[in-house]
Coordinates of C-alpha atoms in Angstrom, one line a residue:
Chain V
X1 CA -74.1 -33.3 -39.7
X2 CA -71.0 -34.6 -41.4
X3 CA -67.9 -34.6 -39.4
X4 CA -64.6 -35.9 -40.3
X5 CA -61.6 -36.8 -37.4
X6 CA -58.2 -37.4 -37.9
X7 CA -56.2 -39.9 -35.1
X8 CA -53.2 -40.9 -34.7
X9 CA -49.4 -40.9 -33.3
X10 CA -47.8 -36.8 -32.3
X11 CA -44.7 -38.3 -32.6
X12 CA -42.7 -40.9 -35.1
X13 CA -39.5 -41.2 -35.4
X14 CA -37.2 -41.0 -38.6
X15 CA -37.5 -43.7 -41.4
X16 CA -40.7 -44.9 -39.1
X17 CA -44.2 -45.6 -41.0
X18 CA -46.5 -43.1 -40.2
X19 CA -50.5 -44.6 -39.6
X20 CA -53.1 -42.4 -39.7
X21 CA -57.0 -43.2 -39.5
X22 CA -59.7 -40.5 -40.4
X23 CA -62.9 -41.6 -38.9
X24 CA -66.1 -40.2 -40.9
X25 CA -69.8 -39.7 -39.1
X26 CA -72.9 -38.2 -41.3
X27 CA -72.1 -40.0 -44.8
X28 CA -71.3 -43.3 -46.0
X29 CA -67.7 -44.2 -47.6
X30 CA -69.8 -45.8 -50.0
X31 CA -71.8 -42.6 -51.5
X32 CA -71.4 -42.2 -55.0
X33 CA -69.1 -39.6 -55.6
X34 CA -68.1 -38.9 -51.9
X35 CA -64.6 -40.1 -51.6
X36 CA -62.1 -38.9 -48.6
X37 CA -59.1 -36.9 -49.5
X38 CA -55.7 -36.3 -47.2
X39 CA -54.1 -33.3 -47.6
X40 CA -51.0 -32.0 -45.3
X41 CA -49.6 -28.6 -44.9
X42 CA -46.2 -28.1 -43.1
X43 CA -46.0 -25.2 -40.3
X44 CA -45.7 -22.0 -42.5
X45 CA -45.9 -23.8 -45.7
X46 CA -49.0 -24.5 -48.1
X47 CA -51.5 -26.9 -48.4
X48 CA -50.1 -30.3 -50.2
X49 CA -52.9 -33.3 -51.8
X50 CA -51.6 -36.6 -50.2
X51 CA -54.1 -39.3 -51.5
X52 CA -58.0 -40.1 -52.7
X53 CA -60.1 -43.1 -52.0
X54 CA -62.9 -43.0 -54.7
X55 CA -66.4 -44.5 -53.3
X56 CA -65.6 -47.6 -55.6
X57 CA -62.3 -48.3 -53.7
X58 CA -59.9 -47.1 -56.4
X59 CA -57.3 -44.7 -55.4
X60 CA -55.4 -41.7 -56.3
X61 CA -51.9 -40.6 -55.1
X62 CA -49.6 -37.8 -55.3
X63 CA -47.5 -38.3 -57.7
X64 CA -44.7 -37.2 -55.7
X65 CA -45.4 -39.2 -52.6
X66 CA -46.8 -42.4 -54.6
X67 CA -44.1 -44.9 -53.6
X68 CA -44.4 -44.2 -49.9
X69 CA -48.5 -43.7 -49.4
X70 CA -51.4 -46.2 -49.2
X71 CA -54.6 -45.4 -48.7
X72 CA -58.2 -47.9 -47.6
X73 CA -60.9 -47.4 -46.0
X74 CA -62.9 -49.8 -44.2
X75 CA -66.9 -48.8 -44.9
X76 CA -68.1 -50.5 -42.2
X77 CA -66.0 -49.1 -39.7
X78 CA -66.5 -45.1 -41.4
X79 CA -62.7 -45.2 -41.4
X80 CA -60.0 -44.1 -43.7
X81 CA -56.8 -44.7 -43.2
X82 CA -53.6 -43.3 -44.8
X83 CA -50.3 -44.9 -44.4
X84 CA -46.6 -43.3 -44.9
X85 CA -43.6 -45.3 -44.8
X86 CA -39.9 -44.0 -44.4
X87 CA -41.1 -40.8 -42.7
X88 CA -38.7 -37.8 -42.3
X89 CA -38.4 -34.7 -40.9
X90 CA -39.5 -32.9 -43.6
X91 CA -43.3 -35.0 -43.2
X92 CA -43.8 -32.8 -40.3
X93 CA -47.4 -31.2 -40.8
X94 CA -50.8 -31.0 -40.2
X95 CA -52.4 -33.8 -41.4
X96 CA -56.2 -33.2 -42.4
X97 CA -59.1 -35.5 -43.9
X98 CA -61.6 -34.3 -46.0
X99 CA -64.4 -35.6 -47.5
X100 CA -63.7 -35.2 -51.6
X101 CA -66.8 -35.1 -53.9
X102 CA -66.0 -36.6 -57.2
X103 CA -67.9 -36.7 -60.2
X104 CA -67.0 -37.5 -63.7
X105 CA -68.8 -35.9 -66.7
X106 CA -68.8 -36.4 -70.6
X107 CA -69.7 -33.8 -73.4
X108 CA -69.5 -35.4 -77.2
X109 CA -65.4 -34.2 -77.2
X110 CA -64.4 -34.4 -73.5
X111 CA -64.7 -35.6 -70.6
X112 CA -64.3 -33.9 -67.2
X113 CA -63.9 -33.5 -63.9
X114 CA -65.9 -32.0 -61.2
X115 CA -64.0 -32.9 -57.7
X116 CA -64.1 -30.2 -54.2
X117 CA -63.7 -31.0 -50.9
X118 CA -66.3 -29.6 -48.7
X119 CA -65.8 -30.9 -45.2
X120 CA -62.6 -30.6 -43.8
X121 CA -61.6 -32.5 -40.4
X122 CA -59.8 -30.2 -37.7
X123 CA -56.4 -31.5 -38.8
X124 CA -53.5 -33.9 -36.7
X125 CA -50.6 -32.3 -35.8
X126 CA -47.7 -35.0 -36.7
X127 CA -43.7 -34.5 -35.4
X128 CA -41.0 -36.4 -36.9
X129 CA -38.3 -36.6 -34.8
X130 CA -35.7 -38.9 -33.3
Chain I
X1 CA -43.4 -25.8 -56.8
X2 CA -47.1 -26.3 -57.3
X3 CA -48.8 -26.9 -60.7
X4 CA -51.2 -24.4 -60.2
X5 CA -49.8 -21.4 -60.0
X6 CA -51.1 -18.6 -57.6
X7 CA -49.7 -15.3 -56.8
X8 CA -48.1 -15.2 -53.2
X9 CA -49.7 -12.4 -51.8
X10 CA -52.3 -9.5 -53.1
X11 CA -53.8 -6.9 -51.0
X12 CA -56.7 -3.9 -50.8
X13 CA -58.1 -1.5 -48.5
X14 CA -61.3 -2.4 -46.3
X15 CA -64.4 -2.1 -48.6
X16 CA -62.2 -2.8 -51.8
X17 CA -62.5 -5.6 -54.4
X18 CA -59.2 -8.1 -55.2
X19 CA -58.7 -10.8 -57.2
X20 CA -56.9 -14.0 -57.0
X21 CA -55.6 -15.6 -60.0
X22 CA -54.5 -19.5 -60.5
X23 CA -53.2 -20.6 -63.7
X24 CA -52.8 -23.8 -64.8
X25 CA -52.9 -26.2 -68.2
X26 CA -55.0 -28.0 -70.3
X27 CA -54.9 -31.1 -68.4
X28 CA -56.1 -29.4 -65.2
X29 CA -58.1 -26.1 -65.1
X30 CA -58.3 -26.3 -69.2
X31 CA -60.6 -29.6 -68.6
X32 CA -61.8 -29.7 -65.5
X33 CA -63.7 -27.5 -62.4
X34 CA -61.9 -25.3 -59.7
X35 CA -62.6 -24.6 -56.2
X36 CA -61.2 -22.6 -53.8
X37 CA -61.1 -22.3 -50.3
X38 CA -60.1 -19.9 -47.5
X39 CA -57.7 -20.9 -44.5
X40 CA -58.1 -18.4 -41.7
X41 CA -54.6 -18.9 -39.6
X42 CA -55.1 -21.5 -37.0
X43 CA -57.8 -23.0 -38.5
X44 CA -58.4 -26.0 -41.0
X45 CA -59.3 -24.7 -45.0
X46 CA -63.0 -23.8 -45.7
X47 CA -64.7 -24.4 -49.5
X48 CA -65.6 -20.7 -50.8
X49 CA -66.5 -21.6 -54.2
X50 CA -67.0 -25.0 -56.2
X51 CA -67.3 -26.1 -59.4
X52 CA -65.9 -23.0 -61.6
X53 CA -68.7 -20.5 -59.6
X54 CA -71.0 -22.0 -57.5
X55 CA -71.3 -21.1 -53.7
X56 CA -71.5 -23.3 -50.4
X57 CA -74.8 -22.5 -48.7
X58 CA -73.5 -20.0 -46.2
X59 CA -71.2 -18.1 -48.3
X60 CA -71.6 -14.5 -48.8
X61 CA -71.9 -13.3 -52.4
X62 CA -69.4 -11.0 -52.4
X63 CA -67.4 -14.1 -53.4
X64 CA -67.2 -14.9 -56.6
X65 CA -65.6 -17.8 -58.7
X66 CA -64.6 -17.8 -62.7
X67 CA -62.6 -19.6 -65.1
X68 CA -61.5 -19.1 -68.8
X69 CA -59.0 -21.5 -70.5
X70 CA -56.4 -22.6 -68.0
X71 CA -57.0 -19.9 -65.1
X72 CA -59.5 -19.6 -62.8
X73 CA -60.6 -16.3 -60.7
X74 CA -61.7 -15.9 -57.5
X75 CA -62.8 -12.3 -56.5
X76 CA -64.1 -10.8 -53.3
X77 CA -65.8 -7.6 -53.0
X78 CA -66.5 -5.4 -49.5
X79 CA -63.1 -6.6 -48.1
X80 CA -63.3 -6.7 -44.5
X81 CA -60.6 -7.3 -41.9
X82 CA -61.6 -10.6 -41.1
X83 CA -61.0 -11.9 -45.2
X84 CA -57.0 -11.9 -44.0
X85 CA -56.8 -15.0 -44.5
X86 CA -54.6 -17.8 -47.3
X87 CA -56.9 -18.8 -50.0
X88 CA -55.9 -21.6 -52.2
X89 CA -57.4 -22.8 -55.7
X90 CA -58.0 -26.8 -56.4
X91 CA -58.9 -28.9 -59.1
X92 CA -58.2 -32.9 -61.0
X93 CA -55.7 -33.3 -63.1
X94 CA -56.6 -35.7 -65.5
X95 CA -53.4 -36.6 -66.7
X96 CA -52.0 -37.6 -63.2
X97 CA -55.3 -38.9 -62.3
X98 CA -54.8 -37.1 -58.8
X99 CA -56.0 -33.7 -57.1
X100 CA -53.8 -30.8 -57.3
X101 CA -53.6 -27.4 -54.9
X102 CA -52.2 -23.8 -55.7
X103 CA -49.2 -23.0 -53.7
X104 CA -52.0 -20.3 -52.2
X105 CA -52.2 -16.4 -51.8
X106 CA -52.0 -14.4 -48.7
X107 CA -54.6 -11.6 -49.0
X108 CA -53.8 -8.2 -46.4
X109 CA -56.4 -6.3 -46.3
X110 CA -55.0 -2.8 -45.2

């Protein structure tokens, strides 16, 4: 069974760097094309991609968020862990891993992307305030 | 505002079929798969369809996935109460090298 949980702080204060680590059980952060995937949603708001670690170790960020997230994993460990500096008030969500399948495909005048995200962790519900 | 764009709401009777659009561009939806998932309140998002059309074992077939150009469908037939629910589309973007969500539709169903 593959479960994905999310762990860190409730509570971080403004212009504070947010740590959080998403710890994965029932695959290996080293499948090809399994990758984990951070998404947040703010209360009442929609669903926002954060940040992809590719099974190779390369990375993907939101382009709106790029300067302030890092993302690693540690493969031994079955952890992922997203980092986000200079946090706000406006950062507080629900903070949810997912494990992100990723596959790239070629036909003789493309190429493509297949990627979903098929196991979702229960979510971390993250405050900023002072 | 998201890149893919997905009507805010939509709703049907019980029984009823709906339809949720998510448009998008060439460098997204125009090259690459969709999914879509469902996000019952309270709870974390579940995948409904992936890769254009395809179901997760365990879901029904009254859902349904398709894409043409830049916009991808997701229909559900036999509405039931319990579809209330936010759905949101996904795919890569290949220009920004990064994932990319709808802003998500609320589906009533009356």
């Amino acid at each position: 069974q593959v479960t994905l949980k999310e762990s860190g702080p409730v509570l971080v204060k403004p212009t504070e760097t947010l740590t959080l680590t998403c710890t994965v059980s029932g695959f290996s952060l080293s499948n090809d094309r399994m990758g984990v995937t951070w998404i947040r949603q703010p209360p009442g708001k929609a669903l926002e991609w954060l940040a992809h670690i590719f099974s190779n170790d390369e990375k993907s960020y939101s382009r709106s968020l790029k300067s302030r997230l890092t993302i690693s994993k540690d493969t031994s460990k079955s952890q992922v862990v997203l980092t986000m500096t200079d946090m706000d008030p406006v950062d507080t969500a629900t903070y949810y891993c997912v494990r992100g399948t990723l596959w790239f495909g070629e036909t003789p005048t493309h190429y493509y992307y297949s990627y979903y995200m098929d196991v979702w962790g229960q979510g971390t519900t993250v405050t900023v305030s002072s | 505002q998201s890149v893919l764009t997905q009507p805010p709401s939509v709703s049907a009777a019980p029984g009823q079929k709906v339809t949720i659009s998510c448009s998008g561009s060439n460098s997204n939806i125009g090259k690459n798969f969709v999914s879509w998932y469902r996000q019952l309140p309270g709870t974390a998002p579940k995948l409904l369809i992936y890769e254009n059309e395809k179901r997760p074992s365990g879901i029904p077939e009254r859902f349904s996935g398709s894409k043409s150009g830049t916009s991808a469908t997701l229909g559900i037939t036999g509405l039931q109460t319990g579809d209330e629910a936010d759905y949101y589309c996904a795919t890569w973007d290949s220009g920004l090298s990064a994932g990319l969500l709808g802003g998500g539709t609320q589906l009533t169903v009356l």
